[in-house]
Tab-separated table of C-alpha atoms and ligand atoms in Angstrom:
chain	number	residue	atom	x	y	z
H	960	MET	CA	18.808	-14.501	14.206
H	961	SER	CA	17.530	-11.506	11.837
H	962	LEU	CA	14.257	-10.459	12.154
H	963	LYS	CA	13.042	-10.948	8.433
H	964	ILE	CA	11.062	-7.905	7.224
H	965	ALA	CA	9.061	-8.380	3.869
H	966	LEU	CA	9.246	-4.642	2.567
H	967	THR	CA	7.111	-3.771	-0.436
H	968	LYS	CA	9.392	-2.429	-3.149
H	969	GLY	CA	9.175	0.906	-5.076
H	970	ARG	CA	7.285	3.772	-3.664
H	971	VAL	CA	6.399	2.245	-0.258
H	972	GLU	CA	9.962	1.204	0.302
H	973	LYS	CA	11.359	4.851	-0.645
H	974	LYS	CA	8.843	6.476	1.707
H	975	VAL	CA	9.392	4.068	4.503
H	976	ILE	CA	13.259	4.212	4.411
H	977	PRO	CA	13.287	7.641	6.363
H	978	LEU	CA	11.259	6.160	9.233
H	979	LEU	CA	13.411	2.870	9.566
H	980	GLU	CA	16.417	5.278	9.635
H	981	HIS	CA	14.661	7.460	12.167
H	982	ALA	CA	13.954	4.199	14.247
H	983	GLY	CA	17.785	3.420	14.305
H	984	ILE	CA	18.153	1.303	11.012
H	985	ASN	CA	20.932	2.047	9.081
H	986	CYS	CA	19.396	1.766	5.484
H	987	VAL	CA	22.477	2.269	3.380
H	988	PRO	CA	22.451	-1.253	2.374
H	989	LEU	CA	18.968	-0.781	1.246
H	990	LYS	CA	19.485	2.272	-0.720
H	991	ASN	CA	22.575	0.724	-2.321
H	992	LYS	CA	20.684	-2.638	-3.140
H	993	LYS	CA	20.678	-2.346	-6.800
H	994	ARG	CA	18.981	-5.530	-8.036
H	995	LYS	CA	19.564	-7.680	-4.826
H	996	LEU	CA	16.196	-8.757	-3.096
H	997	ILE	CA	17.682	-9.972	0.358
H	998	ILE	CA	19.336	-6.973	2.397
H	999	GLN	CA	21.032	-7.277	5.512
H	1000	CYS	CA	20.999	-4.036	7.864
H	1001	ASN	CA	22.629	-3.321	11.112
H	1002	ASN	CA	25.000	-6.312	10.997
H	1003	GLY	CA	22.255	-8.745	10.221
H	1004	GLU	CA	19.728	-7.878	13.062
H	1005	PHE	CA	17.207	-7.062	10.391
H	1006	GLU	CA	16.987	-8.864	6.921
H	1007	PHE	CA	14.764	-6.905	4.486
H	1008	ILE	CA	13.020	-9.096	1.648
H	1009	LEU	CA	12.024	-6.864	-1.135
H	1010	ALA	CA	8.683	-7.939	-2.439
H	1011	LYS	CA	5.757	-6.888	-4.710
H	1012	GLY	CA	2.643	-5.465	-2.252
H	1013	PRO	CA	0.404	-8.716	-2.553
H	1014	ASP	CA	3.162	-11.074	-1.852
H	1015	VAL	CA	4.221	-9.480	1.444
H	1016	THR	CA	1.125	-11.078	3.172
H	1017	THR	CA	1.898	-14.509	1.424
H	1018	TYR	CA	5.204	-14.420	2.932
H	1019	LEU	CA	3.682	-13.697	6.154
H	1020	ASN	CA	1.199	-16.434	5.864
H	1021	ALA	CA	3.917	-18.957	5.003
H	1022	GLY	CA	5.921	-17.943	8.054
H	1023	VAL	CA	8.984	-16.926	5.797
H	1024	ALA	CA	8.860	-13.504	7.052
H	1025	ASP	CA	8.177	-12.160	10.605
H	1026	ILE	CA	7.129	-8.563	9.528
H	1027	GLY	CA	5.594	-6.859	6.546
H	1028	ILE	CA	5.480	-3.351	5.463
H	1029	VAL	CA	2.581	-2.959	3.082
H	1030	GLY	CA	-0.205	-0.445	1.736
H	1031	SER	CA	-3.549	-0.809	3.620
H	1032	ASP	CA	-4.802	-0.900	-0.105
H	1033	ILE	CA	-3.381	-4.470	-0.373
H	1034	LEU	CA	-4.594	-5.639	3.121
H	1035	GLU	CA	-8.282	-4.285	2.384
H	1036	GLU	CA	-8.298	-6.079	-0.956
H	1037	GLN	CA	-7.070	-9.230	0.323
H	1038	GLN	CA	-9.211	-8.992	3.373
H	1039	ASN	CA	-6.134	-9.897	5.242
H	1040	GLU	CA	-6.309	-11.420	8.653
H	1041	GLN	CA	-2.608	-10.295	9.392
H	1042	TYR	CA	-2.072	-8.820	12.957
H	1043	GLU	CA	-1.602	-5.035	12.309
H	1044	LEU	CA	1.006	-3.494	14.511
H	1045	LEU	CA	1.189	0.083	13.403
H	1046	ASP	CA	-0.101	2.720	10.769
H	1047	LEU	CA	3.167	4.096	9.529
H	1048	GLU	CA	1.268	7.159	8.196
H	1049	THR	CA	3.363	7.367	5.142
H	1050	GLY	CA	2.750	6.341	1.423
H	1051	LYS	CA	-0.500	8.218	1.797
H	1052	CYS	CA	-2.725	7.992	-1.174
H	1053	GLN	CA	-6.429	7.505	-1.710
H	1054	PHE	CA	-8.816	5.245	-3.810
H	1055	VAL	CA	-10.825	7.132	-6.293
H	1056	LEU	CA	-13.365	6.707	-9.065
H	1057	ALA	CA	-12.277	8.206	-12.376
H	1058	SER	CA	-12.829	8.512	-15.991
H	1059	THR	CA	-13.019	10.750	-18.967
H	1060	ALA	CA	-15.068	13.809	-18.382
H	1061	ASP	CA	-18.164	12.451	-20.237
H	1062	PHE	CA	-18.590	9.524	-17.733
H	1063	ASP	CA	-21.963	9.622	-15.985
H	1064	VAL	CA	-21.852	7.960	-12.674
H	1065	ASP	CA	-25.659	7.834	-12.246
H	1066	SER	CA	-26.382	6.331	-15.752
H	1067	PRO	CA	-28.551	3.324	-15.517
H	1068	GLU	CA	-26.637	1.321	-17.975
H	1069	ARG	CA	-24.416	-1.548	-16.662
H	1070	LYS	CA	-21.068	-0.019	-16.083
H	1071	ILE	CA	-17.690	-1.597	-17.213
H	1072	ILE	CA	-15.087	-0.905	-14.332
H	1073	GLY	CA	-11.162	-1.386	-14.887
H	1074	THR	CA	-9.163	-1.733	-11.666
H	1075	LYS	CA	-6.245	-3.844	-9.859
H	1076	TYR	CA	-8.870	-4.069	-6.653
H	1077	PRO	CA	-11.893	-5.890	-7.796
H	1078	LEU	CA	-13.204	-6.491	-4.313
H	1079	ILE	CA	-12.934	-3.056	-3.286
H	1080	THR	CA	-14.652	-1.866	-6.516
H	1081	LYS	CA	-17.408	-4.502	-6.039
H	1082	ARG	CA	-17.874	-3.453	-2.464
H	1083	TYR	CA	-17.873	0.471	-3.580
H	1084	PHE	CA	-20.497	-0.099	-6.344
H	1085	GLU	CA	-22.614	-2.323	-4.037
H	1086	SER	CA	-22.727	0.339	-1.495
H	1087	LEU	CA	-24.208	2.513	-4.229
H	1088	GLY	CA	-26.887	-0.207	-5.314
H	1089	GLN	CA	-25.165	-0.773	-8.729
H	1090	ASP	CA	-24.045	-3.993	-10.382
H	1091	VAL	CA	-21.202	-3.400	-12.426
H	1092	GLU	CA	-18.840	-5.709	-14.456
H	1093	ILE	CA	-15.257	-5.545	-13.111
H	1094	ILE	CA	-12.218	-6.034	-15.438
H	1095	LYS	CA	-8.992	-6.940	-13.587
H	1096	ILE	CA	-5.910	-4.946	-14.892
H	1097	GLU	CA	-2.413	-5.345	-13.552
H	1098	GLY	CA	-0.949	-1.938	-14.437
H	1099	SER	CA	-1.527	1.298	-16.034
H	1100	VAL	CA	-5.097	1.179	-15.114
H	1101	GLU	CA	-5.679	4.751	-16.200
H	1102	LEU	CA	-5.605	3.501	-19.885
H	1103	ALA	CA	-8.757	1.677	-19.395
H	1104	PRO	CA	-11.284	4.296	-20.095
H	1105	LEU	CA	-8.804	5.972	-22.741
H	1106	ILE	CA	-8.848	2.746	-24.943
H	1107	GLY	CA	-12.575	2.070	-24.489
H	1108	LEU	CA	-11.779	-1.111	-22.388
H	1109	ALA	CA	-13.872	0.190	-19.503
H	1110	ASP	CA	-16.133	2.948	-18.663
H	1111	ALA	CA	-14.425	4.018	-15.566
H	1112	ILE	CA	-11.518	2.948	-13.181
H	1113	VAL	CA	-11.184	2.572	-9.384
H	1114	ASP	CA	-7.653	2.925	-8.728
H	1115	ILE	CA	-5.132	4.673	-6.156
H	1116	THR	CA	-4.058	8.262	-6.790
H	1117	GLU	CA	-1.148	9.903	-4.771
H	1118	THR	CA	-0.163	12.959	-6.484
H	1119	GLY	CA	-2.743	13.125	-9.013
H	1120	THR	CA	-0.259	13.640	-11.787
H	1121	THR	CA	-1.123	10.477	-13.692
H	1122	LEU	CA	-4.734	11.262	-13.803
H	1123	LYS	CA	-4.081	14.872	-14.667
H	1124	GLU	CA	-1.504	13.927	-17.493
H	1125	ASN	CA	-4.291	11.596	-18.916
H	1126	ASN	CA	-7.152	13.927	-18.825
H	1127	LEU	CA	-9.081	11.778	-16.343
H	1128	LYS	CA	-11.570	13.218	-13.717
H	1129	ILE	CA	-11.985	12.003	-10.454
H	1130	PHE	CA	-15.930	11.394	-9.953
H	1131	ASP	CA	-15.718	9.984	-6.230
H	1132	TYR	CA	-13.172	9.556	-3.387
H	1133	LEU	CA	-13.051	6.274	-1.757
H	1134	ASN	CA	-11.039	5.051	1.203
H	1135	LYS	CA	-7.668	6.635	2.107
H	1136	ILE	CA	-4.547	4.487	2.254
H	1137	SER	CA	-1.278	4.533	4.027
H	1138	THR	CA	1.571	2.017	4.636
H	1139	HIS	CA	1.031	-0.220	7.628
H	1140	LEU	CA	3.327	-2.583	9.544
H	1141	VAL	CA	2.125	-6.135	10.028
H	1142	VAL	CA	3.126	-9.318	11.639
H	1143	ASN	CA	2.932	-13.051	11.623
H	1144	ARG	CA	1.142	-14.378	14.687
H	1145	MET	CA	3.707	-17.017	15.363
H	1146	SER	CA	6.700	-14.699	14.953
H	1147	LEU	CA	5.133	-12.246	17.393
H	1148	LYS	CA	5.263	-15.189	19.900
H	1149	GLN	CA	8.833	-16.207	19.135
H	1150	HIS	CA	10.302	-12.523	18.714
H	1151	SER	CA	8.437	-10.639	20.673
H	1152	ARG	CA	10.814	-8.555	22.401
H	1153	GLU	CA	12.603	-7.680	19.274
H	1154	ILE	CA	9.330	-6.932	17.229
H	1155	PHE	CA	7.914	-4.574	19.824
H	1156	ASN	CA	11.161	-2.866	20.315
H	1157	LEU	CA	11.076	-2.207	16.479
H	1158	THR	CA	7.202	-1.253	16.695
H	1159	ASP	CA	7.872	1.200	19.743
H	1160	GLN	CA	10.917	2.856	17.641
H	1161	LEU	CA	8.951	3.109	14.652
H	1162	GLU	CA	5.869	4.513	16.583
H	1163	LYS	CA	8.137	7.171	18.016
H	1164	ALA	CA	9.469	7.918	14.517
H	1165	VAL	CA	5.895	8.360	13.211
H	1166	LEU	CA	5.372	10.843	15.979
H	1167	GLU	CA	8.327	12.785	15.338
H	1168	GLU	CA	8.212	13.026	11.754
H	1169	LYS	CA	4.559	14.035	11.968
H	1170	SER	CA	5.415	16.722	14.283
H	1171	LYS	CA	8.300	18.077	11.909
H	1172	GLY	CA	5.523	17.795	9.270
H	1173	GLU	CA	7.692	15.331	7.279
H	1174	LEU	CA	5.242	12.709	6.729
H	1175	SER	CA	3.046	13.693	3.616
H	1176	THR	CA	-0.535	14.562	4.448
H	1177	ASP	CA	-1.913	14.707	1.124
H	1178	GLU	CA	-4.502	16.634	2.491
H	1179	ASN	CA	-5.590	17.605	-1.079
H	1180	LEU	CA	-6.774	14.165	-1.674
K	1271	PRP	C1	-0.137	3.898	-9.169
K	1271	PRP	C2	-1.542	3.770	-9.531
K	1271	PRP	C3	-1.725	5.249	-10.512
K	1271	PRP	C4	-0.306	5.888	-9.989
K	1271	PRP	C5	-1.066	7.356	-9.514
K	1271	PRP	O1	0.534	3.020	-10.298
K	1271	PRP	O2	-2.168	2.669	-10.123
K	1271	PRP	O3	-1.462	4.502	-11.734
K	1271	PRP	O4	0.319	5.166	-9.083
K	1271	PRP	O5	-0.073	7.825	-8.776
K	1271	PRP	P1	-0.116	9.755	-9.030
K	1271	PRP	O6	-1.315	10.038	-8.630
K	1271	PRP	O7	1.009	10.085	-8.161
K	1271	PRP	O8	0.176	9.988	-10.469
K	1271	PRP	P2	1.959	2.434	-10.065
K	1271	PRP	O9	2.951	3.545	-10.219
K	1271	PRP	O10	1.921	1.740	-8.658
K	1271	PRP	O11	2.076	1.681	-11.289
K	1271	PRP	P3	1.294	0.563	-12.078
K	1271	PRP	O12	0.564	1.555	-13.085
K	1271	PRP	O13	2.071	-0.484	-12.738
K	1271	PRP	O14	0.095	0.192	-11.329
């Protein structure tokens, strides 16, 4: 039976493929998947389910996936109880508070904040002792202060390019983010040998890639 792995499609997927290869998984079918959403690798030993980040934990909770590969931003926002196996130390980015240059973080007025991460945003402003209005946005969060929807945003930045190209400035740095390997507790009991074997291989891959300096460190963030 295949080990079912819910893999966050897009950036996480691209960054994690070298690690999966390093761990002995032939990722050619994943790289050539086109619009296919379920991909078998290593002659069916692994079945990758390509999912949106927030859905990865839904699949694990429902027991339709054994393992998830997902950003810690999602796990933090969902306050997820999933069993975390490993920090893959890739897909590194950071939460930031950003806005146009004229934003005043210390202004006493109640601020409107646009974000994909309302819980993280609420906690951050609570830590500053500020009560803010939060507007949930699904994407292109950087638009919010530019079009007058919000005073500022809490969003993730990786290279900083989106902020820069939209003339937005970072006002504060929040938590750092990386891609994590998580597991369904029931699967861990049923497939413990296969899951721990994969985790060991990935752990070795993380260490080796790190020693070669191939995992992005994003120390500038
Ligand atoms: C994320 C994030 C920023 C962007 C930052 O969006 O919300 O918009 O990446 O990356 P950068 O610092 O490398 O420029 P994503 O690409 O996931 O798309 P979205 O706007 O649809 O959320």
